[in-house]
Each structure stands twice: as C-alpha cells, then as structure tokens.
Tab-separated table of C-alpha atoms in Angstrom:
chain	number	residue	atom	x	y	z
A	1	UNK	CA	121.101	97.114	120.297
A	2	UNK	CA	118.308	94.977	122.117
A	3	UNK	CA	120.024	94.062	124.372
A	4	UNK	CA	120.899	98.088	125.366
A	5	UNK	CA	117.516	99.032	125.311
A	6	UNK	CA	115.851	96.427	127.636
A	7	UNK	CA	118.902	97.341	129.546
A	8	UNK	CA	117.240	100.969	129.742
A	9	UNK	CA	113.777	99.611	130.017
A	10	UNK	CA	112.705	99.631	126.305
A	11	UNK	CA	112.301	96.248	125.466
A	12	UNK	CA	111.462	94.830	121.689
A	13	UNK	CA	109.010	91.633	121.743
A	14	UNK	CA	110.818	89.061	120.015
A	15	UNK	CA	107.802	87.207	117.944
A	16	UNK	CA	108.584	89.094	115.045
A	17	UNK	CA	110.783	87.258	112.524
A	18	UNK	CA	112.447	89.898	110.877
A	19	UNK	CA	113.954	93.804	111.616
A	20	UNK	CA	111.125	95.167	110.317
A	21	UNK	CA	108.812	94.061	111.776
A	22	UNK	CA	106.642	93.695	108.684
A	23	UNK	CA	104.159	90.703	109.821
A	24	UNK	CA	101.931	93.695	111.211
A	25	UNK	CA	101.366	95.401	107.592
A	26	UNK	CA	100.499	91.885	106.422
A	27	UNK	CA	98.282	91.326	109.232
A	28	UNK	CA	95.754	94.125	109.162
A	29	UNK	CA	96.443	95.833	105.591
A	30	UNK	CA	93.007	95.327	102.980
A	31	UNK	CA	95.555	95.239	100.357
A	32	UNK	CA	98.854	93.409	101.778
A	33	UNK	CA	100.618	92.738	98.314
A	34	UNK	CA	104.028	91.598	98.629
A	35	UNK	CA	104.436	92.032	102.063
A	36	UNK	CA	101.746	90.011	102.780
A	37	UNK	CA	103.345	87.375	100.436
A	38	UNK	CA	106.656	87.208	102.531
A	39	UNK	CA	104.038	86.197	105.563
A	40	UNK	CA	102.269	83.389	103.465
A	41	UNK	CA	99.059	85.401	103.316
A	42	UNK	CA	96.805	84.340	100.451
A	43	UNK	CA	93.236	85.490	101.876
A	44	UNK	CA	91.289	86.642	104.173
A	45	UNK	CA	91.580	83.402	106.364
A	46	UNK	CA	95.495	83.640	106.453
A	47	UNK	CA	95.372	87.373	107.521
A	48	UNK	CA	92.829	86.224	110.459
A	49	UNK	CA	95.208	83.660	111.359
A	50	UNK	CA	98.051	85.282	111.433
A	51	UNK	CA	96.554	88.227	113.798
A	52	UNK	CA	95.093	85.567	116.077
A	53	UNK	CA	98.974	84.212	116.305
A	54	UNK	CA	100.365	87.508	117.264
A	55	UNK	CA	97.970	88.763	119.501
A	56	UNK	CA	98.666	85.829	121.340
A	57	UNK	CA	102.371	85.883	121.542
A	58	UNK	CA	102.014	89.733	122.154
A	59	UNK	CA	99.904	89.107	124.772
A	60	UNK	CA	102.225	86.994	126.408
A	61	UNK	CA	105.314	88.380	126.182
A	62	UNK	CA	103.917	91.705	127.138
A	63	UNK	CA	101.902	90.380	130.481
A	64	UNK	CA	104.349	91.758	132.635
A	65	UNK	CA	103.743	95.029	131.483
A	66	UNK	CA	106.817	97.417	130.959
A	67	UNK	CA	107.480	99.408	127.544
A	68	UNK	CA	107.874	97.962	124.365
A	69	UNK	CA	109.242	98.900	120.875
A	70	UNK	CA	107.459	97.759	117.762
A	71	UNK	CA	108.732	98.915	114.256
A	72	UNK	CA	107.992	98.569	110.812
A	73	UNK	CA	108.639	101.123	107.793
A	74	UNK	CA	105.267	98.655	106.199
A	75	UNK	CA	102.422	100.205	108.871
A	76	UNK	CA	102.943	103.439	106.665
A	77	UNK	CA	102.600	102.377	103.083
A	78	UNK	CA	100.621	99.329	103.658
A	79	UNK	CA	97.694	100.509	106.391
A	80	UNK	CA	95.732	103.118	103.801
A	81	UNK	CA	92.787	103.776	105.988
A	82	UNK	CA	91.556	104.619	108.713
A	83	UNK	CA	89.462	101.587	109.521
A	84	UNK	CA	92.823	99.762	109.212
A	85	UNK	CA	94.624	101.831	111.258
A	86	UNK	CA	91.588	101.568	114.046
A	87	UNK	CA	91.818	98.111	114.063
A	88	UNK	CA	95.248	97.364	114.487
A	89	UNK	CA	94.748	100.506	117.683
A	90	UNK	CA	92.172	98.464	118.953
A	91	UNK	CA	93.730	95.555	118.682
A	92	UNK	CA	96.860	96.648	120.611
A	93	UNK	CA	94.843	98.262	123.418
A	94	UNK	CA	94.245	94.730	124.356
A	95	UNK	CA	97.631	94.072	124.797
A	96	UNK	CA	99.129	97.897	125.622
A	97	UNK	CA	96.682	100.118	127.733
A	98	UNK	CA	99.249	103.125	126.411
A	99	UNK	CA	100.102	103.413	122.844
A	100	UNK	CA	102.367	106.178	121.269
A	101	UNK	CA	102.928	106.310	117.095
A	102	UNK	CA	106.090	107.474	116.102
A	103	UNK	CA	106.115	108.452	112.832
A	104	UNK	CA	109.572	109.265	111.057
A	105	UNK	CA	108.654	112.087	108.386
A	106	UNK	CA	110.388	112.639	105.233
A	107	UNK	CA	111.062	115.403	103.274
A	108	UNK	CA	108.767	114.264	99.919
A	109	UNK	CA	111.568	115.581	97.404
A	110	UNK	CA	113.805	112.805	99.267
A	111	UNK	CA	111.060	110.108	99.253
A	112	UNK	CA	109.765	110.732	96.025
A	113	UNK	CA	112.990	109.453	94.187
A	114	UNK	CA	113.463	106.473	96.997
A	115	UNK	CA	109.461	105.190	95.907
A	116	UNK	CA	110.372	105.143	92.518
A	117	UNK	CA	113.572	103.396	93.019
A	118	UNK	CA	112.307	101.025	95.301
A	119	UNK	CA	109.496	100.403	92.451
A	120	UNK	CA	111.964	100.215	89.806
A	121	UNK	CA	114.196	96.992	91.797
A	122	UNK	CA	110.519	95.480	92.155
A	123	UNK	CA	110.111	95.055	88.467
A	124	UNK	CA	108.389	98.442	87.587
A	125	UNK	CA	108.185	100.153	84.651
A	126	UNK	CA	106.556	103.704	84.976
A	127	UNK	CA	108.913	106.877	84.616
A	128	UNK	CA	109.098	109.316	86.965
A	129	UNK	CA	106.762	111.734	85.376
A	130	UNK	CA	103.612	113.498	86.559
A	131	UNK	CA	101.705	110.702	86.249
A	132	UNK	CA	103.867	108.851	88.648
A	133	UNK	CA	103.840	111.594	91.159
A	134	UNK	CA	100.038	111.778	91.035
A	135	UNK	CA	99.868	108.204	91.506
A	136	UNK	CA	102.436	108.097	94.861
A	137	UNK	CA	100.873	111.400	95.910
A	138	UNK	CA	99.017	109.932	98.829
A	139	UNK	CA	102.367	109.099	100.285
A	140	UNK	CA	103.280	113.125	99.857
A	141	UNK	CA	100.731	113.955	102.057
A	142	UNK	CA	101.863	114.491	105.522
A	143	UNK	CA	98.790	116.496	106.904
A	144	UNK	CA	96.266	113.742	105.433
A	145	UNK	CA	98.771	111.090	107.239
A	146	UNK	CA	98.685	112.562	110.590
A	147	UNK	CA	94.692	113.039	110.556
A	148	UNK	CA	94.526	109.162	109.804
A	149	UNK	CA	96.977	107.964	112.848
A	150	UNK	CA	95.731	110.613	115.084
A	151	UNK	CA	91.784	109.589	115.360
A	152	UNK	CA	92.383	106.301	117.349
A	153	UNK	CA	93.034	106.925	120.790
A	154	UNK	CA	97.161	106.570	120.148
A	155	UNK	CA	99.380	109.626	120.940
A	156	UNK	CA	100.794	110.534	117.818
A	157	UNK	CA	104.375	112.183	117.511
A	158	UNK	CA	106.117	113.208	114.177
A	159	UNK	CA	109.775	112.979	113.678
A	160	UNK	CA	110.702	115.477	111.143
A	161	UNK	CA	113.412	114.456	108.818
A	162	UNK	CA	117.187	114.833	110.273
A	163	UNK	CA	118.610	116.333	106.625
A	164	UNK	CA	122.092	115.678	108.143
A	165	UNK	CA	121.912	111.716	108.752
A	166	UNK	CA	122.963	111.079	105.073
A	167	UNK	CA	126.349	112.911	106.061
A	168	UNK	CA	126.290	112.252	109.934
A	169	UNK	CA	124.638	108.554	110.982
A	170	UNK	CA	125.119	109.201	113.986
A	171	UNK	CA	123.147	112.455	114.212
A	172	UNK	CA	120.167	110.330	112.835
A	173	UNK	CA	120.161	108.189	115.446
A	174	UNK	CA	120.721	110.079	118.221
A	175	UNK	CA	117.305	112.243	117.121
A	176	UNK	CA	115.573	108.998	116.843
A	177	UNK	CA	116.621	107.979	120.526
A	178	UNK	CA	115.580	111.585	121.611
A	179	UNK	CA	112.653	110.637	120.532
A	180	UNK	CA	112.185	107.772	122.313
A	181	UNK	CA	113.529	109.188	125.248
A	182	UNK	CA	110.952	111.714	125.777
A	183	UNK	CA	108.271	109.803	125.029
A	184	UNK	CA	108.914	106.912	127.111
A	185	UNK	CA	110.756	108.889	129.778
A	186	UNK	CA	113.206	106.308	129.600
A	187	UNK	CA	117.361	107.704	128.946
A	188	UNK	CA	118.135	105.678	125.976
A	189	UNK	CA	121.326	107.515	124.112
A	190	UNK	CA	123.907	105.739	123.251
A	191	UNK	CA	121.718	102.524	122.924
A	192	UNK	CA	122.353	102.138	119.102
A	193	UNK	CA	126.275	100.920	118.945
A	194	UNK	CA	125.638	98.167	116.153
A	195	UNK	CA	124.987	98.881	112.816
A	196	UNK	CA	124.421	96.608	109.871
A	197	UNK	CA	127.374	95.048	107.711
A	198	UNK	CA	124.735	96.320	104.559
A	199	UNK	CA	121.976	98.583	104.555
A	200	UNK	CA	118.247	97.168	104.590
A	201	UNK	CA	118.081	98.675	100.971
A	202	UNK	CA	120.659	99.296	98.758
A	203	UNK	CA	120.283	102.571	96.545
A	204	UNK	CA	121.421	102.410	93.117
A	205	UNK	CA	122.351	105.669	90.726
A	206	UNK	CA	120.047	106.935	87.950
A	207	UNK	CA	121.383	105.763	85.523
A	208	UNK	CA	121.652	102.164	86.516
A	209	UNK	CA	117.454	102.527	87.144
A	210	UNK	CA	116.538	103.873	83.867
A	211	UNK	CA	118.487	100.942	82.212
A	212	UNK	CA	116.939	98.696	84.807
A	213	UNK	CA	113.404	99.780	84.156
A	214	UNK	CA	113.704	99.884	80.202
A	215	UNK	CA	114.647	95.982	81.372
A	216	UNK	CA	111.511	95.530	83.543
A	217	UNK	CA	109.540	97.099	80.253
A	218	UNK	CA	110.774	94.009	78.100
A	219	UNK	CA	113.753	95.716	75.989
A	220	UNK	CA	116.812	95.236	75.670
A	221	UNK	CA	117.683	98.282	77.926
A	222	UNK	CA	119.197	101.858	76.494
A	223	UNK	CA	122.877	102.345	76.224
A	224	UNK	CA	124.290	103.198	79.552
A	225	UNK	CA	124.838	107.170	80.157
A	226	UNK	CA	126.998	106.477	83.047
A	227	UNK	CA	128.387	104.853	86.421
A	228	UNK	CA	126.127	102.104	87.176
C-alpha cells in the first residue's frame, strides 16, 4: 500500500516504527499513559527527546517537499487540549508549510461500546453504566473536537462514519481514499490492495468482556451466559 501511494504522489515518512504511527501521541500528549510507555517515555525529558528525534528525521525526509501521509488513531484520544494540539501544529509547520487534519468520525453509539471494550482487554473494571459514559463523554463530543483541531492554522476535514464498511471493506476504504484524493488533489483509488492477515484490534463478544472484567475486578469471573 506504500508503495501505491508514493506511486500516486502520497508518500508516508518512514521514521515511524509502527502502523500507527503512535510515537506522535507520546511525543506531545501532557498525559501520554500507555502509549507513551510503548515509546520509553518516563518524563518530561524523554518526551523532549523524543520530539527533538522526529523533528529531525521529519525534517529530513520531508526536504524535498512533496505530500506526505501521517496517521495515528492516538492524536485523538491522547492530545486533550488545545495547547497540545497547537504545539504539535506548530511544530509541523516547520517541517510542512501546508497541513490538512483528517479526522475519521464515528458514530458515538458505535464508539461507545469499542472504548469500553478496548478498556476492558486493558485490565479495566468499570461497567458500562452512566458513570462510564459521563466519564468517556469528552470522546462523544464531536462539535467540542472540531473547535480544538480547527484553531491552529491546519485545514480541518471530517470524515463522517461509512455505516456500511462493517459489511463492505471495501466501501470503507474507498471513502477514505476519496478523501485523500480531494484533499491532496492527488487520484489515489485503488491504492489500498493489501490488507492485514489480523485486524489491529480484535473485538471480542459481550459476554466474553463481562467475564473478562469481573476477572480484571479480582473474582473468579461469573458463569458464562454465552459464546465467548
């Protein structure tokens, strides 16, 4: 899939170690958590470090110019403010005189279930009550997410949730490359033609989760209700 989109001019810097691209969130999150674990971040002085690092291999990879593809599902949850968000903008001016966010938007009665399974696998404990959605609600809020990566000087576009990619892959990507296409100007269908042997995260049913969080809670577990 790279290798199809520098083909068509879209090109995706290759200092990042992983598919997701995650080593931003860790670099310019107040709060990196686990994420910022994965990148050896311990303090203050790692995070510093490890911007310094890839500013510098951004800078030159990218001195060529051209258009460039960065990812990472992390920026979302993991950049809370807007003084992060500014300085990871500012920061990528310096490299990028042109920056467009593409944010893919999901419908918050499919994300709420995915946070709290996610949560669950992570060792959580917490039902999916009120409480819990009061707690997550920040992610619910689309309006209060656009206002924070819109004030930056970045072109913001939203990608509104395909509801048919859970049936139709391929209709999934093809919106995402529509996307891309129109705001790079660049004609990049049919540049996704590889798809993982397993997904990045692997859902798992109800059931299996409640039995799995009663676990995380120190029991013993309830008797399983069904498939798992």
């Amino acid at each position: 899939n790279r290798e199809r989109l520098a083909g068509a001019g879209l090109r995706v810097p290759a200092v990042f170690a992983g598919p997701n691209h995650g080593e931003l969130a860790a670099a310019y999150s107040a709060r990196p958590g686990s994420v910022g674990e994965a990148y050896g971040i311990t303090g203050p002085h790692d995070q510093a470090a490890l911007r310094e690092r890839l500013l510098g291999r951004l800078q030159d990879e990218m001195a060529d110019g051209g258009t460039w593809l960065i990812t990472s599902e992390h920026l979302a949850s993991r950049l809370r403010t807007r003084d992060e968000i500014a300085a990871l903008v500012a920061d990528l001016h310096g490299v990028a005189p042109r920056i467009h966010v593409v944010a893919h938007v999901r419908r918050p009665d499919h994300l709420l279930p995915s946070l709290w399974g996610e949560a669950v696998k992570g060792g959580g404990a917490r039902p999916m009550d009120a409480d819990y959605v009061a707690l997550v609600r920040r992610h619910l809020d689309q309006r209060a997410f656009a206002r924070r990566w819109s004030k930056h000087g970045a072109r913001l576009v939203l990608l509104p949730y395909l509801e048919r990619y859970r049936r139709e892959p391929q209709a999934y990507e093809d919106g995402w490359l529509d996307v891309l296409g129109r705001v790079t100007g660049l004609d990049v269908q049919g540049c996704f033609v590889e798809r993982a042997e397993r997904p990045a995260n692997t859902s798992l049913p109800l059931p299996a989760l409640e039995y799995l969080r009663h676990l995380n809670q120190g029991g013993r577990g309830p008797a399983p209700t069904g498939p798992a």
